[in-house]
mmCIF file of C-alpha atoms in Angstrom:
data_model
loop_
_atom_site.group_PDB
_atom_site.id
_atom_site.type_symbol
_atom_site.label_atom_id
_atom_site.label_comp_id
_atom_site.label_asym_id
_atom_site.label_seq_id
_atom_site.Cartn_x
_atom_site.Cartn_y
_atom_site.Cartn_z
ATOM 1 C CA MET A 233 43.824 -23.669 94.572
ATOM 2 C CA GLU A 234 45.505 -26.808 93.597
ATOM 3 C CA SER A 235 42.833 -28.234 92.101
ATOM 4 C CA ALA A 236 41.951 -24.686 90.499
ATOM 5 C CA SER A 237 45.640 -24.795 89.046
ATOM 6 C CA ILE A 238 44.644 -28.362 87.791
ATOM 7 C CA VAL A 239 41.370 -27.020 85.710
ATOM 8 C CA GLU A 240 42.845 -24.145 84.507
ATOM 9 C CA HIS A 241 45.914 -25.761 83.632
ATOM 10 C CA VAL A 242 43.499 -28.297 81.428
ATOM 11 C CA SER A 243 41.567 -25.574 80.370
ATOM 12 C CA ILE A 244 44.410 -24.362 78.574
ATOM 13 C CA SER A 245 45.282 -27.209 76.748
ATOM 14 C CA ILE A 246 42.104 -27.665 75.400
ATOM 15 C CA ASP A 247 42.386 -24.543 73.690
ATOM 16 C CA GLU A 248 45.581 -24.723 71.995
ATOM 17 C CA LYS A 249 43.884 -27.849 70.709
ATOM 18 C CA LEU A 250 40.967 -26.225 69.473
ATOM 19 C CA ALA A 251 43.582 -23.447 68.573
ATOM 20 C CA ARG A 252 45.977 -25.805 66.671
ATOM 21 C CA HIS A 253 42.526 -27.608 64.758
ATOM 22 C CA SER A 254 41.701 -26.096 61.940
ATOM 23 C CA GLY A 255 38.291 -28.883 61.446
ATOM 24 C CA LEU A 256 37.675 -31.583 58.907
ATOM 25 C CA PRO A 257 38.369 -30.232 55.020
ATOM 26 C CA ARG A 258 35.049 -30.635 53.387
ATOM 27 C CA GLU A 259 37.363 -32.055 50.161
ATOM 28 C CA ARG A 260 38.126 -35.640 51.825
ATOM 29 C CA CYS A 261 37.437 -38.286 50.228
ATOM 30 C CA ILE A 262 40.397 -40.888 50.832
ATOM 31 C CA PHE A 263 39.830 -42.335 53.321
ATOM 32 C CA LYS A 264 41.087 -45.677 55.033
ATOM 33 C CA VAL A 265 39.052 -48.177 55.625
ATOM 34 C CA HIS A 266 37.023 -48.894 58.802
ATOM 35 C CA GLU A 267 37.760 -52.048 61.460
ATOM 36 C CA LYS A 268 34.578 -53.407 61.187
ATOM 37 C CA LEU A 269 34.900 -53.340 57.012
ATOM 38 C CA ARG A 270 38.849 -54.358 56.916
ATOM 39 C CA LYS A 271 38.431 -57.845 59.225
ATOM 40 C CA LEU A 272 36.359 -58.918 57.347
ATOM 41 C CA ASN A 273 38.427 -59.673 54.896
ATOM 42 C CA PRO A 274 41.717 -57.539 55.155
ATOM 43 C CA ASP A 275 43.574 -58.904 52.067
ATOM 44 C CA ALA A 276 40.817 -56.387 49.835
ATOM 45 C CA TYR A 277 41.637 -54.070 51.317
ATOM 46 C CA GLU A 278 45.784 -54.827 50.493
ATOM 47 C CA PRO A 279 47.912 -54.414 47.491
ATOM 48 C CA ALA A 280 49.059 -56.966 46.430
ATOM 49 C CA ILE A 281 52.700 -55.372 44.189
ATOM 50 C CA LEU A 282 51.787 -51.280 44.280
ATOM 51 C CA ALA A 283 51.568 -48.086 45.873
ATOM 52 C CA ILE A 284 49.513 -45.534 44.984
ATOM 53 C CA GLY A 285 49.209 -42.397 47.745
ATOM 54 C CA PRO A 286 50.346 -41.915 50.912
ATOM 55 C CA TYR A 287 48.479 -44.892 52.688
ATOM 56 C CA HIS A 288 50.848 -47.953 51.993
ATOM 57 C CA ARG A 289 53.632 -46.016 50.833
ATOM 58 C CA GLY A 290 56.662 -47.558 52.017
ATOM 59 C CA LYS A 291 56.086 -50.603 52.660
ATOM 60 C CA ILE A 292 58.867 -53.187 52.147
ATOM 61 C CA ASN A 293 57.086 -55.768 50.008
ATOM 62 C CA LEU A 294 55.251 -53.360 47.333
ATOM 63 C CA GLN A 295 58.984 -51.491 46.887
ATOM 64 C CA GLY A 296 59.691 -53.468 44.425
ATOM 65 C CA MET A 297 56.799 -51.515 41.391
ATOM 66 C CA GLU A 298 58.904 -48.272 42.804
ATOM 67 C CA GLU A 299 61.865 -48.791 40.760
ATOM 68 C CA VAL A 300 58.763 -49.406 37.763
ATOM 69 C CA LYS A 301 57.585 -46.162 38.245
ATOM 70 C CA LEU A 302 60.822 -44.261 37.906
ATOM 71 C CA GLN A 303 61.380 -46.647 35.122
ATOM 72 C CA TYR A 304 57.629 -44.918 33.810
ATOM 73 C CA LEU A 305 58.584 -41.679 34.709
ATOM 74 C CA LYS A 306 62.225 -41.934 31.702
ATOM 75 C CA SER A 307 60.295 -43.629 29.002
ATOM 76 C CA LEU A 308 58.047 -40.754 29.079
ATOM 77 C CA LEU A 309 60.280 -38.136 29.558
ATOM 78 C CA VAL A 310 62.353 -39.658 26.141
ATOM 79 C CA ARG A 311 58.708 -40.088 24.809
ATOM 80 C CA LYS A 312 57.744 -36.488 24.656
ATOM 81 C CA GLU A 313 61.814 -35.241 24.468
ATOM 82 C CA GLU A 314 61.449 -34.223 27.611
ATOM 83 C CA THR A 315 65.223 -34.123 29.978
ATOM 84 C CA SER A 316 64.347 -32.699 33.249
ATOM 85 C CA ALA A 317 60.882 -33.687 34.988
ATOM 86 C CA GLU A 318 60.995 -30.034 36.555
ATOM 87 C CA ARG A 319 57.058 -28.695 35.035
ATOM 88 C CA TYR A 320 55.594 -31.586 35.964
ATOM 89 C CA VAL A 321 57.046 -30.931 39.443
ATOM 90 C CA LEU A 322 55.565 -27.571 39.230
ATOM 91 C CA ALA A 323 52.630 -28.113 38.780
ATOM 92 C CA MET A 324 52.474 -30.971 41.614
ATOM 93 C CA ARG A 325 53.982 -28.320 43.461
ATOM 94 C CA GLU A 326 50.955 -26.137 43.006
ATOM 95 C CA LEU A 327 48.361 -29.223 43.724
ATOM 96 C CA GLU A 328 49.910 -30.719 46.624
ATOM 97 C CA GLU A 329 48.378 -28.335 49.819
ATOM 98 C CA LYS A 330 44.098 -29.285 47.497
ATOM 99 C CA ALA A 331 45.453 -32.647 47.365
ATOM 100 C CA ARG A 332 46.587 -33.170 51.118
ATOM 101 C CA LYS A 333 42.956 -32.347 51.908
ATOM 102 C CA CYS A 334 41.251 -34.760 49.762
ATOM 103 C CA TYR A 335 43.220 -37.562 52.497
ATOM 104 C CA ALA A 336 40.815 -37.999 55.490
ATOM 105 C CA GLU A 337 43.841 -39.714 57.772
ATOM 106 C CA PRO A 338 46.672 -37.774 58.580
ATOM 107 C CA VAL A 339 49.672 -37.898 56.136
ATOM 108 C CA GLY A 340 53.675 -38.144 57.821
ATOM 109 C CA LEU A 341 55.478 -37.209 54.369
ATOM 110 C CA THR A 342 57.562 -33.976 53.787
ATOM 111 C CA SER A 343 56.107 -31.243 50.962
ATOM 112 C CA ASP A 344 58.947 -33.112 48.787
ATOM 113 C CA GLU A 345 57.964 -36.243 49.453
ATOM 114 C CA PHE A 346 53.967 -35.716 49.027
ATOM 115 C CA VAL A 347 54.571 -33.935 45.604
ATOM 116 C CA ASP A 348 57.382 -36.359 44.267
ATOM 117 C CA MET A 349 54.343 -39.137 45.832
ATOM 118 C CA MET A 350 51.913 -37.475 43.305
ATOM 119 C CA LEU A 351 54.180 -36.939 40.028
ATOM 120 C CA LEU A 352 55.919 -40.647 40.504
ATOM 121 C CA ASP A 353 52.759 -42.095 40.924
ATOM 122 C CA GLY A 354 50.240 -39.927 38.584
ATOM 123 C CA CYS A 355 52.457 -40.467 35.829
ATOM 124 C CA PHE A 356 53.383 -44.369 36.580
ATOM 125 C CA ILE A 357 48.965 -44.618 36.242
ATOM 126 C CA ILE A 358 49.008 -42.398 32.496
ATOM 127 C CA GLU A 359 51.784 -44.269 31.351
ATOM 128 C CA LEU A 360 50.120 -47.426 32.199
ATOM 129 C CA PHE A 361 46.855 -46.724 30.242
ATOM 130 C CA LEU A 362 48.570 -45.417 27.643
ATOM 131 C CA LYS A 363 50.246 -48.458 27.105
ATOM 132 C CA LEU A 364 47.032 -49.765 26.566
ATOM 133 C CA THR A 365 46.535 -47.490 23.645
ATOM 134 C CA ASP A 366 49.894 -48.158 21.852
ATOM 135 C CA VAL A 367 50.881 -44.235 22.503
ATOM 136 C CA ALA A 368 53.412 -45.401 24.881
ATOM 137 C CA ILE A 369 53.690 -48.981 23.187
ATOM 138 C CA ASP A 370 57.429 -49.959 24.757
ATOM 139 C CA GLU A 371 58.216 -54.904 23.319
ATOM 140 C CA ASN A 372 60.653 -54.767 26.880
ATOM 141 C CA ASP A 373 57.775 -53.580 29.616
ATOM 142 C CA ARG A 374 58.163 -55.191 32.307
ATOM 143 C CA ILE A 375 54.646 -55.330 33.026
ATOM 144 C CA PHE A 376 53.387 -56.093 29.976
ATOM 145 C CA GLY A 377 55.981 -58.876 29.476
ATOM 146 C CA THR A 378 54.734 -60.374 32.595
ATOM 147 C CA CYS A 379 50.570 -61.666 32.361
ATOM 148 C CA TRP A 380 50.616 -62.009 35.891
ATOM 149 C CA MET A 381 51.005 -58.199 37.045
ATOM 150 C CA GLY A 382 49.125 -57.101 35.052
ATOM 151 C CA TYR A 383 45.858 -58.191 36.663
ATOM 152 C CA PHE A 384 47.149 -57.384 40.414
ATOM 153 C CA LEU A 385 47.942 -54.522 39.025
ATOM 154 C CA LEU A 386 44.304 -54.043 37.684
ATOM 155 C CA LEU A 387 42.712 -54.598 41.514
ATOM 156 C CA ASP A 388 45.808 -51.873 42.864
ATOM 157 C CA LEU A 389 44.311 -49.667 41.495
ATOM 158 C CA ILE A 390 40.936 -50.109 42.222
ATOM 159 C CA LEU A 391 41.557 -50.051 46.244
ATOM 160 C CA PHE A 392 39.841 -47.391 48.268
ATOM 161 C CA GLU A 393 42.722 -46.579 49.828
ATOM 162 C CA ASN A 394 45.117 -46.682 47.181
ATOM 163 C CA GLN A 395 43.945 -43.631 45.056
ATOM 164 C CA LEU A 396 45.101 -40.835 44.533
ATOM 165 C CA PRO A 397 42.781 -37.418 43.685
ATOM 166 C CA PHE A 398 41.610 -36.965 40.650
ATOM 167 C CA PHE A 399 42.560 -33.936 39.760
ATOM 168 C CA VAL A 400 45.838 -34.679 40.544
ATOM 169 C CA LEU A 401 46.020 -37.258 36.854
ATOM 170 C CA LEU A 402 43.808 -35.225 34.737
ATOM 171 C CA LYS A 403 46.527 -32.287 35.493
ATOM 172 C CA LEU A 404 49.631 -34.272 34.487
ATOM 173 C CA TYR A 405 47.305 -36.187 31.804
ATOM 174 C CA ALA A 406 47.302 -32.433 30.214
ATOM 175 C CA LEU A 407 51.044 -31.409 30.322
ATOM 176 C CA ILE A 408 51.674 -34.528 28.365
ATOM 177 C CA GLU A 409 48.722 -35.273 25.968
ATOM 178 C CA GLY A 410 47.742 -31.876 25.992
ATOM 179 C CA THR A 411 44.269 -33.247 25.215
ATOM 180 C CA LYS A 412 40.615 -32.338 26.818
ATOM 181 C CA PRO A 413 40.006 -34.582 29.896
ATOM 182 C CA GLU A 414 37.144 -36.766 28.424
ATOM 183 C CA GLU A 415 40.122 -38.698 26.017
ATOM 184 C CA PHE A 416 41.987 -39.294 29.517
ATOM 185 C CA VAL A 417 38.471 -40.625 31.332
ATOM 186 C CA TYR A 418 38.237 -42.805 28.026
ATOM 187 C CA ILE A 419 41.426 -44.517 27.934
ATOM 188 C CA ALA A 420 40.667 -45.427 32.248
ATOM 189 C CA LEU A 421 37.767 -47.096 31.623
ATOM 190 C CA ASN A 422 39.081 -48.674 29.212
ATOM 191 C CA PHE A 423 41.977 -50.014 30.999
ATOM 192 C CA PHE A 424 39.129 -50.724 33.573
ATOM 193 C CA ALA A 425 37.687 -53.299 31.224
ATOM 194 C CA PHE A 426 38.873 -55.918 31.458
ATOM 195 C CA SER A 427 38.059 -56.237 34.833
ATOM 196 C CA ASN A 428 34.616 -58.091 33.585
ATOM 197 C CA GLN A 429 32.604 -57.525 36.201
ATOM 198 C CA ASN A 430 29.607 -57.386 34.396
ATOM 199 C CA LEU A 431 28.518 -53.942 34.889
ATOM 200 C CA GLY A 432 27.323 -53.410 31.242
ATOM 201 C CA LYS A 433 28.534 -51.083 28.593
ATOM 202 C CA PRO A 434 29.994 -46.966 30.575
ATOM 203 C CA ARG A 435 27.994 -44.520 31.334
ATOM 204 C CA ILE A 436 28.727 -41.491 29.042
ATOM 205 C CA LEU A 437 30.295 -38.563 31.407
ATOM 206 C CA ASP A 438 30.097 -35.011 30.688
ATOM 207 C CA MET A 439 32.184 -32.296 31.237
ATOM 208 C CA SER A 440 30.492 -31.430 34.760
ATOM 209 C CA SER A 441 30.433 -35.399 36.048
ATOM 210 C CA ILE A 442 34.114 -34.851 35.127
ATOM 211 C CA GLN A 443 35.303 -32.458 37.616
ATOM 212 C CA GLU A 444 33.532 -34.032 40.358
ATOM 213 C CA VAL A 445 34.958 -37.394 39.847
ATOM 214 C CA GLN A 446 36.747 -38.351 43.021
ATOM 215 C CA HIS A 447 39.633 -40.345 42.154
ATOM 216 C CA LEU A 448 39.707 -44.260 39.875
ATOM 217 C CA LEU A 449 37.904 -46.206 41.767
ATOM 218 C CA ASP A 450 35.284 -43.536 41.259
ATOM 219 C CA LEU A 451 35.297 -43.340 37.971
ATOM 220 C CA LEU A 452 34.864 -46.840 38.057
ATOM 221 C CA HIS A 453 31.685 -46.449 40.162
ATOM 222 C CA ARG A 454 30.098 -42.980 38.123
ATOM 223 C CA SER A 455 31.024 -44.583 34.546
ATOM 224 C CA ARG A 456 29.120 -48.157 35.869
ATOM 225 C CA CYS A 457 25.883 -47.283 38.062
ATOM 226 C CA PRO A 458 22.645 -45.439 36.631
ATOM 227 C CA ASP A 459 22.455 -42.001 36.587
ATOM 228 C CA PRO A 460 22.412 -40.954 40.270
ATOM 229 C CA PHE A 461 19.258 -38.449 39.734
ATOM 230 C CA VAL A 462 17.137 -41.183 37.924
ATOM 231 C CA ARG A 463 15.550 -43.187 40.367
ATOM 232 C CA THR A 464 12.122 -45.012 40.596
ATOM 233 C CA GLU A 465 10.349 -43.499 43.286
ATOM 234 C CA LYS A 466 9.228 -45.580 46.404
ATOM 235 C CA ARG A 467 5.642 -46.801 46.016
ATOM 236 C CA LYS A 468 3.777 -44.868 49.159
ATOM 237 C CA GLY A 469 2.687 -47.411 51.951
ATOM 238 C CA ILE A 470 5.942 -49.887 51.748
ATOM 239 C CA LYS A 471 7.760 -50.751 54.603
ATOM 240 C CA TRP A 472 11.336 -52.381 53.725
ATOM 241 C CA GLY A 473 12.126 -55.943 54.510
ATOM 242 C CA ARG A 474 13.948 -58.788 52.915
ATOM 243 C CA ILE A 475 12.872 -61.735 51.161
ATOM 244 C CA GLN A 476 12.802 -64.970 50.975
ATOM 245 C CA CYS A 477 15.830 -67.260 49.978
ATOM 246 C CA ALA A 478 15.812 -68.469 46.415
ATOM 247 C CA SER A 479 15.197 -71.688 46.958
ATOM 248 C CA GLN A 480 12.127 -70.249 48.414
ATOM 249 C CA LEU A 481 10.643 -67.976 45.851
ATOM 250 C CA GLU A 482 10.485 -70.950 43.679
ATOM 251 C CA LYS A 483 7.964 -73.403 45.683
ATOM 252 C CA ALA A 484 5.773 -69.747 45.762
ATOM 253 C CA GLY A 485 5.872 -69.781 42.088
ATOM 254 C CA ILE A 486 8.709 -67.330 41.497
ATOM 255 C CA LYS A 487 10.373 -67.976 38.203
ATOM 256 C CA PHE A 488 14.032 -66.688 37.533
ATOM 257 C CA LYS A 489 15.553 -65.259 34.461
ATOM 258 C CA LYS A 490 18.449 -64.042 32.837
ATOM 259 C CA THR A 491 18.659 -60.826 31.606
ATOM 260 C CA GLU A 492 19.722 -59.874 28.166
ATOM 261 C CA ASP A 493 22.651 -57.489 27.471
ATOM 262 C CA SER A 494 22.157 -55.178 30.704
ATOM 263 C CA ASN A 495 24.299 -53.564 33.724
ATOM 264 C CA LEU A 496 24.199 -55.573 37.313
ATOM 265 C CA PHE A 497 21.772 -53.283 38.326
ATOM 266 C CA ASP A 498 18.919 -53.935 35.487
ATOM 267 C CA ILE A 499 16.884 -56.503 37.857
ATOM 268 C CA THR A 500 12.706 -55.888 37.644
ATOM 269 C CA TYR A 501 10.149 -58.097 38.589
ATOM 270 C CA SER A 502 7.233 -59.296 36.423
ATOM 271 C CA ASN A 503 4.117 -61.504 36.680
ATOM 272 C CA GLY A 504 5.955 -63.628 39.163
ATOM 273 C CA THR A 505 9.529 -63.339 37.554
ATOM 274 C CA LEU A 506 12.334 -61.624 38.799
ATOM 275 C CA LYS A 507 14.470 -60.928 36.104
ATOM 276 C CA ILE A 508 18.173 -60.809 36.668
ATOM 277 C CA PRO A 509 21.224 -59.689 35.120
ATOM 278 C CA ASN A 510 24.312 -62.527 34.729
ATOM 279 C CA LEU A 511 27.039 -62.468 37.041
ATOM 280 C CA THR A 512 30.741 -64.276 36.578
ATOM 281 C CA ILE A 513 31.758 -65.504 39.809
ATOM 282 C CA GLU A 514 35.658 -64.718 40.101
ATOM 283 C CA GLU A 515 38.653 -64.871 42.252
ATOM 284 C CA LYS A 516 38.578 -60.999 41.942
ATOM 285 C CA THR A 517 34.791 -60.245 42.156
ATOM 286 C CA GLU A 518 34.674 -59.997 46.053
ATOM 287 C CA PRO A 519 37.647 -57.183 46.503
ATOM 288 C CA PHE A 520 35.974 -55.799 43.468
ATOM 289 C CA PHE A 521 33.221 -55.584 45.775
ATOM 290 C CA ARG A 522 34.700 -54.544 49.243
ATOM 291 C CA ASN A 523 36.052 -51.815 47.546
ATOM 292 C CA LEU A 524 33.283 -49.865 45.862
ATOM 293 C CA ILE A 525 31.234 -51.247 48.883
ATOM 294 C CA ALA A 526 33.365 -49.018 50.807
ATOM 295 C CA HIS A 527 33.119 -46.620 48.980
ATOM 296 C CA GLU A 528 29.458 -46.623 49.118
ATOM 297 C CA GLN A 529 29.495 -46.426 53.160
ATOM 298 C CA TYR A 530 31.828 -43.010 52.549
ATOM 299 C CA GLY A 531 29.854 -41.628 50.787
ATOM 300 C CA ASP A 532 27.266 -39.121 50.638
ATOM 301 C CA SER A 533 24.173 -41.375 52.793
ATOM 302 C CA THR A 534 21.702 -39.918 50.709
ATOM 303 C CA ASN A 535 22.745 -41.360 47.538
ATOM 304 C CA LEU A 536 22.212 -44.317 46.022
ATOM 305 C CA HIS A 537 24.183 -47.475 47.006
ATOM 306 C CA TYR A 538 24.024 -49.148 43.991
ATOM 307 C CA ILE A 539 26.506 -51.902 45.214
ATOM 308 C CA THR A 540 25.917 -51.823 48.137
ATOM 309 C CA HIS A 541 21.316 -52.691 47.476
ATOM 310 C CA TYR A 542 22.663 -54.756 44.741
ATOM 311 C CA CYS A 543 24.586 -57.067 47.132
ATOM 312 C CA PHE A 544 21.755 -57.032 49.821
ATOM 313 C CA LEU A 545 19.371 -58.367 46.969
ATOM 314 C CA MET A 546 21.966 -61.502 46.273
ATOM 315 C CA ASP A 547 22.453 -61.760 49.739
ATOM 316 C CA TYR A 548 18.459 -62.436 50.319
ATOM 317 C CA LEU A 549 18.127 -64.520 47.692
ATOM 318 C CA ILE A 550 21.177 -66.724 48.572
ATOM 319 C CA ASP A 551 21.697 -68.925 52.219
ATOM 320 C CA ASP A 552 23.223 -71.722 50.900
ATOM 321 C CA GLN A 553 24.033 -74.384 48.595
ATOM 322 C CA GLU A 554 21.170 -75.121 47.552
ATOM 323 C CA ASP A 555 19.960 -71.252 46.902
ATOM 324 C CA VAL A 556 23.786 -71.129 44.345
ATOM 325 C CA SER A 557 22.762 -73.460 42.442
ATOM 326 C CA LEU A 558 18.981 -72.755 41.196
ATOM 327 C CA LEU A 559 21.001 -69.555 40.629
ATOM 328 C CA GLN A 560 23.795 -70.836 38.132
ATOM 329 C CA ARG A 561 20.852 -73.161 36.819
ATOM 330 C CA ASP A 562 18.860 -69.702 35.902
ATOM 331 C CA GLU A 563 22.392 -68.333 34.685
ATOM 332 C CA ILE A 564 21.464 -65.817 37.242
ATOM 333 C CA ILE A 565 24.855 -66.450 38.378
ATOM 334 C CA THR A 566 28.533 -68.361 36.814
ATOM 335 C CA ASN A 567 30.676 -70.084 39.351
ATOM 336 C CA CYS A 568 34.026 -69.485 38.436
ATOM 337 C CA LEU A 569 35.212 -70.191 42.276
ATOM 338 C CA GLY A 570 34.825 -73.852 42.612
ATOM 339 C CA GLY A 571 32.573 -75.010 44.674
ATOM 340 C CA ASP A 572 28.868 -73.275 45.712
ATOM 341 C CA GLU A 573 29.615 -73.180 49.196
ATOM 342 C CA VAL A 574 32.070 -70.784 47.969
ATOM 343 C CA VAL A 575 30.289 -68.375 46.189
ATOM 344 C CA CYS A 576 27.036 -68.403 48.846
ATOM 345 C CA ASN A 577 29.849 -67.510 51.510
ATOM 346 C CA MET A 578 30.799 -64.532 49.474
ATOM 347 C CA PHE A 579 27.468 -63.071 49.689
ATOM 348 C CA ASN A 580 26.676 -64.039 53.147
ATOM 349 C CA LYS A 581 30.040 -61.845 54.475
ATOM 350 C CA LEU A 582 29.647 -59.211 52.177
ATOM 351 C CA CYS A 583 27.168 -57.240 53.292
ATOM 352 C CA HIS A 584 28.068 -57.613 57.415
ATOM 353 C CA ASN A 585 28.784 -54.642 59.347
ATOM 354 C CA LEU A 586 27.337 -52.246 56.723
ATOM 355 C CA ILE A 587 24.843 -49.071 57.221
ATOM 356 C CA ILE A 588 22.148 -48.685 54.403
ATOM 357 C CA ASN A 589 19.077 -46.100 54.719
ATOM 358 C CA ASP A 590 16.307 -48.569 54.218
ATOM 359 C CA ASP A 591 13.743 -45.697 52.174
ATOM 360 C CA LEU A 592 16.300 -45.340 49.579
ATOM 361 C CA PHE A 593 17.067 -49.265 48.652
ATOM 362 C CA SER A 594 17.197 -49.653 45.179
ATOM 363 C CA TYR A 595 14.357 -52.316 45.354
ATOM 364 C CA ASN A 596 11.706 -51.666 47.669
ATOM 365 C CA ASN A 597 8.967 -51.690 45.392
ATOM 366 C CA ILE A 598 10.439 -55.460 43.885
ATOM 367 C CA LEU A 599 10.525 -56.411 47.344
ATOM 368 C CA ASP A 600 7.386 -55.497 47.661
ATOM 369 C CA ASP A 601 5.510 -56.814 44.305
ATOM 370 C CA VAL A 602 7.140 -60.730 45.800
ATOM 371 C CA ARG A 603 6.367 -60.457 49.268
ATOM 372 C CA THR A 604 2.738 -59.305 47.811
ATOM 373 C CA HIS A 605 3.131 -62.790 45.477
ATOM 374 C CA CYS A 606 4.261 -64.886 48.597
ATOM 375 C CA ARG A 607 1.992 -63.753 50.333
ATOM 376 C CA LYS A 608 -1.334 -65.523 47.768
ATOM 377 C CA ARG A 609 -2.385 -68.953 49.038
ATOM 378 C CA ARG A 610 -3.148 -69.585 45.275
ATOM 379 C CA ASN A 611 0.680 -68.573 43.821
ATOM 380 C CA ILE A 612 2.143 -71.178 46.745
ATOM 381 C CA TRP A 613 -0.721 -74.280 45.711
ATOM 382 C CA MET A 614 -0.394 -73.288 41.632
ATOM 383 C CA ALA A 615 4.358 -73.486 42.400
ATOM 384 C CA THR A 616 3.329 -76.891 44.294
ATOM 385 C CA LEU A 617 1.222 -78.334 41.812
ATOM 386 C CA ARG A 618 3.329 -77.662 39.410
ATOM 387 C CA ARG A 619 6.233 -79.245 41.352
ATOM 388 C CA ASP A 620 4.790 -81.945 42.219
ATOM 389 C CA TYR A 621 2.547 -83.327 39.596
ATOM 390 C CA PHE A 622 3.537 -81.251 36.096
ATOM 391 C CA ASN A 623 7.604 -81.959 35.979
ATOM 392 C CA SER A 624 7.591 -84.677 33.892
ATOM 393 C CA PRO A 625 5.252 -85.954 31.362
ATOM 394 C CA TRP A 626 5.282 -89.383 33.836
ATOM 395 C CA ALA A 627 3.806 -86.975 36.781
ATOM 396 C CA LEU A 628 1.922 -85.317 33.821
ATOM 397 C CA ILE A 629 0.177 -88.214 32.619
ATOM 398 C CA SER A 630 -0.111 -90.357 36.282
ATOM 399 C CA PHE A 631 -2.425 -87.144 37.054
ATOM 400 C CA LEU A 632 -4.295 -86.773 34.192
ATOM 401 C CA ALA A 633 -4.787 -90.472 34.507
ATOM 402 C CA ALA A 634 -5.845 -89.582 38.396
ATOM 403 C CA PHE A 635 -8.363 -87.306 37.395
ATOM 404 C CA VAL A 636 -9.867 -89.720 34.899
ATOM 405 C CA LEU A 637 -10.315 -91.827 37.344
ATOM 406 C CA LEU A 638 -11.497 -89.816 39.496
ATOM 407 C CA VAL A 639 -14.450 -88.111 37.379
ATOM 408 C CA LEU A 640 -15.201 -91.823 36.167
ATOM 409 C CA THR A 641 -15.467 -92.789 39.224
ATOM 410 C CA ILE A 642 -17.830 -89.808 40.254
ATOM 411 C CA THR A 643 -19.678 -90.540 37.163
ATOM 412 C CA GLN A 644 -20.431 -94.347 37.686
ATOM 413 C CA THR A 645 -21.698 -93.233 41.331
ATOM 414 C CA VAL A 646 -24.034 -90.550 39.787
ATOM 415 C CA PHE A 647 -25.320 -93.178 37.318
ATOM 416 C CA ALA A 648 -25.468 -95.906 39.920
ATOM 417 C CA ALA A 649 -27.744 -93.489 41.798
ATOM 418 C CA PRO A 650 -31.278 -95.072 42.735
#
């Protein structure tokens, strides 16, 4: 009887939990990075000066910007000749339930705290973007008067965990400026153009695409990555597999050439030449890539993960410092970090603990063509010949002299024969 009573108690407890559990909302799009990714570089996911959204709200080192948020809201109201933020508060109150569902992790804020957060964070972002267009310029602005703050703000606003739902920003922008969503997308992308990560010109998003944007990081990803509906079909019979590093490929006759006027993902292979756009590598490159990769890892697994695939390809090409030096020589990468070892370590660690769909790998056809080239012995022999005998005028002269001597020797032998 005692055992049955215990079972019954557990059963009641489970039933109560099931009754309270409403299921995971489909709208979830703002997550916390899982520990396997975070531990590789924790600082890449942590805001330096600005908390946006609930996950980092209240941290002591980020409190300085809370006063700036209030200052920006006040300047907004003065600019719009308003004395109260009531209409903005009411609009955020209507969006609270929908916005809460966007956060995958529990949010322990009261209703008033959550609305307060959406209003202050959203208005701050909009005013920040407008200041770059001279709409909300202020000569005494604390941020634009200090060069280092703009740099860290840009990084903080693209952090995977540091986001507001995009529809919150669109609603506030409509209330503040009264213009179409396309205008806000324009000024947002204008702000992120300063990221200088060689992603190329932003892709123009139509209204339906704008309505699907989840947050600012997603906007950056959608606008800079190729159209997901335009895909290179994987040729039949191709099995996914990595290629050799750049220095080994060069020994097999593969040449590297910088692609001009192209976005980061426009990588092609033709007639033994691998064409890759230039990437400038600087201090913000790693957190920039890591947060875009995290966004892809938590997204739809059937979509092409362009950033992840690009980093995998670069990881294949870079095994050690010799490969970094080779890619610098051919202007594939521009190293602003310092030593080649730093760049090598960055790419070698970027893809740790990542999952990709082999069949959807963006560069499967290219990898297959490169492997096919390297399997042909003739290509390796020709590459060795060029490297050892044709790499300088003197080496070529020596080779030709030896060849002529060999021909003369054979000729003399033939004529001397009885």
